[in-house]
Coordinates of C-alpha atoms and ligand atoms in Angstrom, one line a residue:
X1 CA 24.9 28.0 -0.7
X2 CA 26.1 25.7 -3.9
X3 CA 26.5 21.8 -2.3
X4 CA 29.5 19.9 -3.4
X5 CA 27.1 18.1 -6.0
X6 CA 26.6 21.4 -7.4
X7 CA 29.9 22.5 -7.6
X8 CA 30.8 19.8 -9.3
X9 CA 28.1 20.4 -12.3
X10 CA 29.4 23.7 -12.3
X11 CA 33.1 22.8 -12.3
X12 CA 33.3 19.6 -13.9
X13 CA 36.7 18.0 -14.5
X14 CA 36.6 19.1 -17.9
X15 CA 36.3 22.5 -16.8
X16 CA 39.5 21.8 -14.5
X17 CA 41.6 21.1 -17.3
X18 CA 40.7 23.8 -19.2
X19 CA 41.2 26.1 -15.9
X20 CA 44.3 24.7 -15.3
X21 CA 45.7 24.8 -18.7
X22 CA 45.3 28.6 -18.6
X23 CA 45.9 28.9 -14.9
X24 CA 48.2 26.2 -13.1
X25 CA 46.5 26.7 -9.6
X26 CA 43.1 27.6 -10.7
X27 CA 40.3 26.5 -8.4
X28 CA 36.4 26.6 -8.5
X29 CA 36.7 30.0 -6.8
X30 CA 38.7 31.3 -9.4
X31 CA 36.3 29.8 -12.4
X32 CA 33.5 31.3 -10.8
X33 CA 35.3 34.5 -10.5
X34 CA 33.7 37.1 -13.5
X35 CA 37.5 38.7 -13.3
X36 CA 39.5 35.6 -13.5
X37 CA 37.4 34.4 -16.9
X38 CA 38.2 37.9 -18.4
X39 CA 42.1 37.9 -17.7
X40 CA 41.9 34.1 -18.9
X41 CA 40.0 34.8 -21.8
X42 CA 41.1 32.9 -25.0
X43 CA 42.3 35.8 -27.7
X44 CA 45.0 33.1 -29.6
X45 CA 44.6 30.5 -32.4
X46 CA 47.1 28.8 -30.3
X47 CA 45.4 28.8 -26.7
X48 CA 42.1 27.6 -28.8
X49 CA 44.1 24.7 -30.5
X50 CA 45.7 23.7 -27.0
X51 CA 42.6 23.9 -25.1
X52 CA 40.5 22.3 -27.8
X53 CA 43.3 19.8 -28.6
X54 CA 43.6 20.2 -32.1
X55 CA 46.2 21.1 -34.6
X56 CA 44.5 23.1 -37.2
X57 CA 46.1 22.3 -40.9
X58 CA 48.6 25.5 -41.9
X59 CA 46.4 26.3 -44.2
X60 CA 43.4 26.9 -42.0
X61 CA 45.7 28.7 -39.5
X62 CA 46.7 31.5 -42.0
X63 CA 43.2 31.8 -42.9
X64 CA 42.4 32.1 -38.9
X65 CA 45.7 34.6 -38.6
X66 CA 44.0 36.9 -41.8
X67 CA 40.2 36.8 -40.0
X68 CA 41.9 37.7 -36.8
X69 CA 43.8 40.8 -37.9
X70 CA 40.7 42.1 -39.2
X71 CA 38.3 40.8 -36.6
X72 CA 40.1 40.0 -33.0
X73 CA 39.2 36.7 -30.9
X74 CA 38.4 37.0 -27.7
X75 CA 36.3 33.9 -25.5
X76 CA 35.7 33.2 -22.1
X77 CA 37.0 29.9 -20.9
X78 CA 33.2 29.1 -19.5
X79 CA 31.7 29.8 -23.1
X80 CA 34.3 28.2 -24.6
X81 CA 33.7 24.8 -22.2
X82 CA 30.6 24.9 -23.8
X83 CA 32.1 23.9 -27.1
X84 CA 31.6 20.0 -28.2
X85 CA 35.1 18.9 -29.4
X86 CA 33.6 15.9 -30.9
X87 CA 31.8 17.8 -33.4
X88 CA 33.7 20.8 -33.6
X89 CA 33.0 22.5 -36.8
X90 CA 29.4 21.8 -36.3
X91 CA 29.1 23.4 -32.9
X92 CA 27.2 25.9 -32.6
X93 CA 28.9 27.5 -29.6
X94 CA 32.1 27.3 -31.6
X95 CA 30.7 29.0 -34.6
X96 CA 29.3 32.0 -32.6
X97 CA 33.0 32.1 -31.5
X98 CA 35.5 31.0 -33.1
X99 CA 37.1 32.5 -36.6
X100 CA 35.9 31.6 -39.6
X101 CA 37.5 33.2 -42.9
X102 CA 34.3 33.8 -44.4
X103 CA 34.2 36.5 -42.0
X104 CA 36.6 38.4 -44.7
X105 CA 34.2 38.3 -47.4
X106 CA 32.4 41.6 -47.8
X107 CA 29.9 41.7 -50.8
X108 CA 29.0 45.3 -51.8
X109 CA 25.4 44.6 -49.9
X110 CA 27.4 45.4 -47.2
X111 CA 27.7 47.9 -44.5
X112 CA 30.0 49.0 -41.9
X113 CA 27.2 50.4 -40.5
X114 CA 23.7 49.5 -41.4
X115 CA 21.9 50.5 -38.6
X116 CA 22.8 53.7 -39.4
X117 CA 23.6 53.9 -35.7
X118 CA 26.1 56.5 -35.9
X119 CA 24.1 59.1 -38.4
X120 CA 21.3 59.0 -35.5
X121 CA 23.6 59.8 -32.7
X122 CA 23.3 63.5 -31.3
X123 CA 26.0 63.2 -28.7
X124 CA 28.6 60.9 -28.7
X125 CA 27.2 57.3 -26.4
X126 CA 23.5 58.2 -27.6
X127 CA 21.6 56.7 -30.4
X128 CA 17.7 58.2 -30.5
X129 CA 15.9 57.0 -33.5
X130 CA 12.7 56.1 -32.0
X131 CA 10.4 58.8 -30.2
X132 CA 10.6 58.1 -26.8
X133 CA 13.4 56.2 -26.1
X134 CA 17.2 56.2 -26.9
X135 CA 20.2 53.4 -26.8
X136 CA 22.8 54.8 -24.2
X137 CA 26.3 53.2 -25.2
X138 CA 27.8 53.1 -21.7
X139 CA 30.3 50.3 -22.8
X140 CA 32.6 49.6 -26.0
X141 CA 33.9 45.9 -24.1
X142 CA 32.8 42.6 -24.3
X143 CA 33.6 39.6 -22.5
X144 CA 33.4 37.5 -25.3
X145 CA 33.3 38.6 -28.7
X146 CA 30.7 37.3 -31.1
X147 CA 30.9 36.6 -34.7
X148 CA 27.9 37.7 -35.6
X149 CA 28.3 40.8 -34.4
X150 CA 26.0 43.7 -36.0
X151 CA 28.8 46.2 -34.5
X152 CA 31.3 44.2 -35.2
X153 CA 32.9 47.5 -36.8
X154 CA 33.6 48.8 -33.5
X155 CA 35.0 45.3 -32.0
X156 CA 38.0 45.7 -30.1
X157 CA 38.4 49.4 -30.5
X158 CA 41.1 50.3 -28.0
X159 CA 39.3 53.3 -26.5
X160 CA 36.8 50.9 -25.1
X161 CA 34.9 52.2 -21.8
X162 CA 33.6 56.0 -22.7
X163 CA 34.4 58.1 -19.3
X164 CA 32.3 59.7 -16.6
X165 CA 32.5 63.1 -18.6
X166 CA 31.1 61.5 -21.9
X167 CA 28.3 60.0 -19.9
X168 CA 27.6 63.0 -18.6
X169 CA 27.1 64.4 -22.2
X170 CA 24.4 61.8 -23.0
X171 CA 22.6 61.8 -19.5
X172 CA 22.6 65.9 -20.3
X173 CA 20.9 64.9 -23.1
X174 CA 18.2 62.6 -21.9
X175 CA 17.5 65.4 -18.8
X176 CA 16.9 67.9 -22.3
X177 CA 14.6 65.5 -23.7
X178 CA 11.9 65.0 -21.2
X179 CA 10.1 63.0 -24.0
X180 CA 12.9 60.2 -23.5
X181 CA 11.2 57.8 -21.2
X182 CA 12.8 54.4 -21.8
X183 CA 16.8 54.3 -21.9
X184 CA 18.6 51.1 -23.1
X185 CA 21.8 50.9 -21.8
X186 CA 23.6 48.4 -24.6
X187 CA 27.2 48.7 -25.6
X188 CA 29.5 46.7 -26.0
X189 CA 28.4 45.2 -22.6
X190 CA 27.3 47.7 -19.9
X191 CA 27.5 44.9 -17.3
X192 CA 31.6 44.8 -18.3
X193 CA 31.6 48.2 -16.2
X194 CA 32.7 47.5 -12.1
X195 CA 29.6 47.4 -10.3
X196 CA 30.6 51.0 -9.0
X197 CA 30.7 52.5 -12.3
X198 CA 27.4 50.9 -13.3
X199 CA 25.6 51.6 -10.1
X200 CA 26.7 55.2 -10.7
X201 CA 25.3 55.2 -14.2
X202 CA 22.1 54.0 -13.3
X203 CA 21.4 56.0 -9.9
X204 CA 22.1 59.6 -12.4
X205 CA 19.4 58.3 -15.1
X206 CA 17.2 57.4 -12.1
X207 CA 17.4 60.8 -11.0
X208 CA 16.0 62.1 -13.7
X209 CA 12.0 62.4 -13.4
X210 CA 10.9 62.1 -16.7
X211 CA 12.7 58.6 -17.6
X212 CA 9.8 55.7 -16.5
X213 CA 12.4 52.3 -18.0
X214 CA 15.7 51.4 -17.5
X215 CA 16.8 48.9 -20.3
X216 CA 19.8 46.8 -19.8
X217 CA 20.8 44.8 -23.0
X218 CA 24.2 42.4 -22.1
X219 CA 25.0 38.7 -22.7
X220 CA 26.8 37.9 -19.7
X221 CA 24.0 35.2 -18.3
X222 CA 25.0 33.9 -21.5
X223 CA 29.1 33.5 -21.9
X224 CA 29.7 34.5 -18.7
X225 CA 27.1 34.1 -15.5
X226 CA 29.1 34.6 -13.2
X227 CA 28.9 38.1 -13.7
X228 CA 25.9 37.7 -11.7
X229 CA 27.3 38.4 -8.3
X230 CA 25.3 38.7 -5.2
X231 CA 27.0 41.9 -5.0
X232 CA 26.2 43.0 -8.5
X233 CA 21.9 42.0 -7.6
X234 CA 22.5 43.9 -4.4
X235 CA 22.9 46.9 -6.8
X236 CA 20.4 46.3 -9.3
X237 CA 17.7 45.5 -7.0
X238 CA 16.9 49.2 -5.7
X239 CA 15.9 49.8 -9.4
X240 CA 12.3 49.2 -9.3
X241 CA 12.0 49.7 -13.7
X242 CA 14.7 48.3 -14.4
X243 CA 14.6 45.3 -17.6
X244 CA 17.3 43.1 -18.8
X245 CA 17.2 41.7 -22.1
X246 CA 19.7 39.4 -22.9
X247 CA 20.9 36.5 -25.9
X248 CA 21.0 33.2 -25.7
X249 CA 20.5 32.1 -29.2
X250 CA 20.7 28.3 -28.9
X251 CA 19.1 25.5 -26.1
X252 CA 23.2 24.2 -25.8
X253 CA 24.1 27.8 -24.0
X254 CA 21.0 27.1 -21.5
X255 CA 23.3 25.8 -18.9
X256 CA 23.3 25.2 -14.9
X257 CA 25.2 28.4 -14.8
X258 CA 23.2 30.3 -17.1
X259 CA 20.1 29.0 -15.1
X260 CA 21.3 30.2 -11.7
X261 CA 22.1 33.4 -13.1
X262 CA 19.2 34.0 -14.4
X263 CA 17.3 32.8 -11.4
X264 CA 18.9 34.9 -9.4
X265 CA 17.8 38.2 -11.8
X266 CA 14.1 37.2 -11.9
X267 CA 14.3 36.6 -8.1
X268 CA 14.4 40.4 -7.3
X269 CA 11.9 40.8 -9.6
X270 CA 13.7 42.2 -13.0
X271 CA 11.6 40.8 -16.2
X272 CA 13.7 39.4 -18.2
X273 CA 13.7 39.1 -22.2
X274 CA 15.7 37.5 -24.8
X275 CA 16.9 38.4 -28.2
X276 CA 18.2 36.1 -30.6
X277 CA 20.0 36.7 -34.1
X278 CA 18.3 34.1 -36.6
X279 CA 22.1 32.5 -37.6
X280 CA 22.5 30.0 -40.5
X281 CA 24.3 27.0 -39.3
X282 CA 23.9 27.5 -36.3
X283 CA 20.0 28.1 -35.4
X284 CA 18.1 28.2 -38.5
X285 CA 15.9 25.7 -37.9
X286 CA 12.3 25.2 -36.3
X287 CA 12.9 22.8 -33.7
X288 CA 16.0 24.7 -32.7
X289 CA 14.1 28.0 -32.3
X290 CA 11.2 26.1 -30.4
X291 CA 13.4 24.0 -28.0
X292 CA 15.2 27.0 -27.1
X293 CA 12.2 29.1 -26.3
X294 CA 10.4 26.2 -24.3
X295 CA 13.8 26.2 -22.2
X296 CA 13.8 30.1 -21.9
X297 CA 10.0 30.2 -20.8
X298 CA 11.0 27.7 -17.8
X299 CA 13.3 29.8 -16.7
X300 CA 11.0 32.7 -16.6
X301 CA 12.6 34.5 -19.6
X302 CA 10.1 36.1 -22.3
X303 CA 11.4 35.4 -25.7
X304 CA 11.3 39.1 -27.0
X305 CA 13.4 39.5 -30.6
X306 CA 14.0 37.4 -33.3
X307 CA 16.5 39.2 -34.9
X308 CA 16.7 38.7 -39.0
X309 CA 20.7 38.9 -39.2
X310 CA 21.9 42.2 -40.2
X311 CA 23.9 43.6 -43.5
X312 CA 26.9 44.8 -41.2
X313 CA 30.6 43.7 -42.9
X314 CA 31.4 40.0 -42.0
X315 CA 28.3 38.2 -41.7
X316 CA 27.4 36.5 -45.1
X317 CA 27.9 33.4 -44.2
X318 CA 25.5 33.5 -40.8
X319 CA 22.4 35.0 -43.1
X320 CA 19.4 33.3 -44.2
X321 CA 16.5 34.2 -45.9
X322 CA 14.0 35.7 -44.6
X323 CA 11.6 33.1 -45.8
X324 CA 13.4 31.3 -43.0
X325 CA 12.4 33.3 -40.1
X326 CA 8.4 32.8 -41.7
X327 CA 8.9 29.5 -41.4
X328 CA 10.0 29.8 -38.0
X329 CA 7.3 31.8 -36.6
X330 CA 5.1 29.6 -39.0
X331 CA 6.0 26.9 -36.2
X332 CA 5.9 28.2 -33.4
X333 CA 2.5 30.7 -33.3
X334 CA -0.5 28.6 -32.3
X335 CA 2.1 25.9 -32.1
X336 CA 3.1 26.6 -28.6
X337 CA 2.2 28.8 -25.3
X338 CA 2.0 33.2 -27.0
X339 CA 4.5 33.7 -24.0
X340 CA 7.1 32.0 -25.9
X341 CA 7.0 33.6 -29.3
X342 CA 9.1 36.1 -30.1
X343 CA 8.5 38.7 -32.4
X344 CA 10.6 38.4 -35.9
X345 CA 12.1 41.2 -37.1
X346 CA 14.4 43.2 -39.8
X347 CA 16.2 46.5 -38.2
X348 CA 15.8 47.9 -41.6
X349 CA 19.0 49.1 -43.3
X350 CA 19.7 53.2 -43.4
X351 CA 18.3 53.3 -39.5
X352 CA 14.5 52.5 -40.5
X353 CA 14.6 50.8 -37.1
X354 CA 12.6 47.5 -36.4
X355 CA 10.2 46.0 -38.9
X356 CA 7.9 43.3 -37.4
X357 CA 7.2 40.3 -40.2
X358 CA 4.7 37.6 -39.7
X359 CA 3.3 35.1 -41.7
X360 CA 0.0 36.4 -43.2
X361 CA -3.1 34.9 -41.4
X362 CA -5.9 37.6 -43.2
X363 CA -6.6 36.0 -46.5
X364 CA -9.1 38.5 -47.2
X365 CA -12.2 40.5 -45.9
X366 CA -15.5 42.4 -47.1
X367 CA -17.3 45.4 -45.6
X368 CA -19.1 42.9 -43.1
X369 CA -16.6 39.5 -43.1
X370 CA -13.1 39.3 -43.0
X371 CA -11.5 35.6 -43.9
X372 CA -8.8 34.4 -41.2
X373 CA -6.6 31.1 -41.6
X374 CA -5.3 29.2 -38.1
X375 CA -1.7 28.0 -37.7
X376 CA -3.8 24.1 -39.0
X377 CA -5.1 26.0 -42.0
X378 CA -8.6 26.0 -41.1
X379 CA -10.7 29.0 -42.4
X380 CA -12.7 31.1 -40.3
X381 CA -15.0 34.1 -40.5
X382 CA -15.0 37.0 -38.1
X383 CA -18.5 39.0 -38.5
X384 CA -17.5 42.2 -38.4
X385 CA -20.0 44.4 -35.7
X386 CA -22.7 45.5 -37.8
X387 CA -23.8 48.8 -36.2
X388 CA -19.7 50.1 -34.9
X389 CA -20.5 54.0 -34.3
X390 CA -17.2 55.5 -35.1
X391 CA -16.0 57.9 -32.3
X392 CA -14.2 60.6 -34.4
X393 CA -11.1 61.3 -33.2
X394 CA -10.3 65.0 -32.8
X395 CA -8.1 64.4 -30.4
X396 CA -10.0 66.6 -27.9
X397 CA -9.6 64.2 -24.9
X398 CA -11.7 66.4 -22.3
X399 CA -14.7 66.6 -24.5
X400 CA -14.5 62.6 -25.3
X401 CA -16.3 60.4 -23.8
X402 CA -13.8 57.5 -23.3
X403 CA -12.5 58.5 -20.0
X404 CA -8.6 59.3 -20.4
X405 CA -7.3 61.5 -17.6
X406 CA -4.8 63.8 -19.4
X407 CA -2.1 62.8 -17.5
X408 CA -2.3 59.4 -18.4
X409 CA -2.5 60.6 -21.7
X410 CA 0.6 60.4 -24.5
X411 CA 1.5 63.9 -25.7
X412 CA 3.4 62.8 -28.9
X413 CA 2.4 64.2 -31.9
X414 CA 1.2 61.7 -35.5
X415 CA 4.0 59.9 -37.1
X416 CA 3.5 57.9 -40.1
X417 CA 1.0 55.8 -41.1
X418 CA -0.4 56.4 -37.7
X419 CA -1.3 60.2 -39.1
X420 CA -2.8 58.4 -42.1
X421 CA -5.5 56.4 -40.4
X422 CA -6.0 59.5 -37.8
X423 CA -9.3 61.6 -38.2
X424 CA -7.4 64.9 -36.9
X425 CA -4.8 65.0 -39.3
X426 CA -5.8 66.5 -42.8
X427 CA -2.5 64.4 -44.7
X428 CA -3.9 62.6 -47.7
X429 CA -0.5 60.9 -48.7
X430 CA 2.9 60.1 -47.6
X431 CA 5.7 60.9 -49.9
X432 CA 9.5 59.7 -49.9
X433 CA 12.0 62.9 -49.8
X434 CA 13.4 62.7 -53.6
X435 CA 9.8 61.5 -55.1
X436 CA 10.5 62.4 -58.8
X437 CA 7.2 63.4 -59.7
X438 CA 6.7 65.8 -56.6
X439 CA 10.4 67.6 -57.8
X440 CA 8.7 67.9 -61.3
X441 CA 5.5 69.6 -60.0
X442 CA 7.8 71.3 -57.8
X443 CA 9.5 72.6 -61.0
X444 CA 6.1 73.3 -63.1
X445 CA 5.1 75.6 -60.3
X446 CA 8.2 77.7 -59.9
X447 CA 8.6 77.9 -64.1
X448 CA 4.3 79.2 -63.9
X449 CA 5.5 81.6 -61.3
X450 CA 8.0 82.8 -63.6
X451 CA 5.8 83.0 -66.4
X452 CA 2.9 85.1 -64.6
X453 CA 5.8 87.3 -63.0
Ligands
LIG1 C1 16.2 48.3 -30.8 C2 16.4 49.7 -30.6 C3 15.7 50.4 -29.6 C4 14.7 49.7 -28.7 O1 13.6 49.2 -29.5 P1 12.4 48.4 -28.9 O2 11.6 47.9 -30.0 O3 11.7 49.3 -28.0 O4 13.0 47.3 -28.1 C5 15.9 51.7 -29.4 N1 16.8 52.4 -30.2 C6 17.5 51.8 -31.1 C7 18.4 52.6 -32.0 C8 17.3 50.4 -31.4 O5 18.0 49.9 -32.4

């Protein structure tokens, strides 16, 4: 039970006004209420300015009025309390939230889509680029809609929450792809569904045997915990593989609410992870990054992604370098507990999917040494074993004699550079599609033909 010291934290008289400004009789009940912060949710310039009590300049607020026709507002008053008035423009809450015109340049680096999201998608709610696990769209809604978007196409869509028959389609699909063993449900935000619809969603994947993970990606703990009902836990507790993963991307979001949230998630046992866009002005800095995993680790959230900001239509002015993200994981490996590292990367453009980037600690080897650099700079050696027998790989498990019991065993056939380094696979080379100098062999070979016919 929350005391009245707690509920005071929780609803502090600040977040009274801004209750009662949007809600004349609004109490701590109502502010706590997941449903109440969604009908109250701020989708005008002119709530924002009253709320924030500000008078934007007319110029600014036909800049605001174009970004907004193009890319719609929506924030929940408890995110938006967040928001340090003092130092508005600066704030990093307000950035991931509020309009910014910059939002309508698009350079022609751009993409609607870069993820290529939609080209991988077999049946309308399911993405399935990677081998053995898909993104389930269960959800086109957000509570609060971020700026930095990647699908920021697909932001405020009207046909918003895809119904029980289009589910269907893509849970039909998982069942005919029994290699599909992880399923991320993402969306929009699948925790926007009622607890009834989600519950349903989850117990029909559950039921089918070959799936071993449930994924759910949402940012509720983040601009809206309350959506953390005991009812809601009640629910996702009888899922015994179930994973959230969720974004906070800045220490200033890691609130008392956030915390109880996600206390009450890692309570019944649910790991939890966090992904976080790399966003200039706003968290592209070391001690940023570093504070904000030390506060994530404490409250028993694994750092997961560092996401490199993506090429999608409307986020120039949130990307960095990636040289920035370097420095950042320059900082933090050997800098501070493994746990709390995150792993950078790029979802390559075109649907490539996740490309892991580190800064380079081999600085070179021999056939016996190989010359490694620590996070101080010190060189070290690492003797390589001197009499390794190679165990060649035929991929004959029974006649092995590393003990793998074949049901244990991944069925999955080579991919990549994987098949490369294998010793069953007779590849020599990998070779783009339209490699210009394989079409002109191709050519040579068909004119020979021609000639010898
Ligand atoms: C990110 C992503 C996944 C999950 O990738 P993990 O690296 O396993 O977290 C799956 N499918 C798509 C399309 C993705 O973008």
């Amino acid at each position: 039970m929350m005391g009245t010291k707690e509920k005071q934290k929780i609803f502090s008289n600040y977040r009274k006004k801004i209750a009662n400004i949007l809600d004349e009789n609004a109490t701590y009940s109502n502010w706590i209420d997941w449903k109440w912060q969604i009908k109250h949710s701020i989708t005008t310039i002119e709530q924002f300015q009253k709320l924030m009590e500000i008078e934007f300049s007319e110029e600014e607020i036909k800049k605001f009025e174009h970004t907004i026709e193009k890319f719609p507002l929506s924030i929940t008053p408890y995110y938006l309390s967040l928001i340090n008035k003092d130092n508005l423009f600066n704030d990093p809450v307000f950035k991931q939230s509020f309009l910014d015109e910059r939002e309508l340049i698009i350079t022609n680096r751009d993409i609607a889509d870069p993820l290529s999201e939609d080209k991988d998608s077999p049946v309308s709610c399911i993405t399935h680029r990677y081998p053995d696990r898909v993104l389930f769209l269960v959800s086109n809604v957000c509570s609060m809609y971020c700026r930095h978007c990647t699908r920021k196409r697909k932001v405020g869509d009207k046909d918003s929450i895809p119904n029980k028959e289009n589910i269907l389609k893509g849970i039909e699909y998982i069942k005919e792809h029994p290699e599909v063993r992880d399923v991320l449900l993402s969306g929009g935000d699948p925790l926007m569904l009622s607890d009834k619809y989600l519950e349903w969603i989850l117990d029909e994947i559950s039921k089918i045997p070959t799936v071993e993970v449930i994924r759910i990606g949402t940012r509720m703990p983040v601009v809206l915990p309350y959506r953390i009902t005991d009812k809601l836990i009640n629910i996702l507790k009888k899922y015994k593989n179930l994973w959230i993963n969720t974004h906070f991307n800045h220490p200033q979001e890691i609130t008392k609410s956030a915390k109880i949230a996600l206390n009450k998630l890692s309570e019944i046992g649910i790991p939890l992870g966090n992904q976080t866009v790399l966003l200039a002005e706003v968290n592209d800095c070391p001690r940023i990054i570093k504070s904000l995993v030390h506060k994530l680790v404490a409250n028993r959230v694994r750092p997961y992604y560092l996401y490199q900001c993506d090429l999608s239509e409307g986020l120039t002015h949130f990307r960095t370098p990636i040289g920035k993200g370097i420095e950042i994981m320059e900082s933090l490996i050997g800098h501070t507990s493994g746990f709390s590292v995150p792993t950078y990367v790029v979802d390559a453009p075109g649907g490539g999917g996740k490309i892991p980037i580190t800064p380079n600690y081999i600085v070179s080897w021999n056939t016996n040494k190989v010359v490694l650099r620590n996070y101080e700079g010190v060189l070290s050696i690492y003797q390589e074993p001197l009499n390794y027998a190679h165990n060649f790989c035929d991929r004959n498990c029974i006649d092995c004699k590393l003990e793998l019991h074949l049901a244990d065993g991944e069925e999955s056939h080579l991919i990549g550079i994987e098949k490369l380094l294998s010793d069953s696979d007779k590849s020599i080379s990998l070779i783009p599609e339209n490699n210009e100098r394989i079409k002109k062999r191709r050519i040579l070979r068909n004119n020979k033909k021609l000639i010898n016919d």
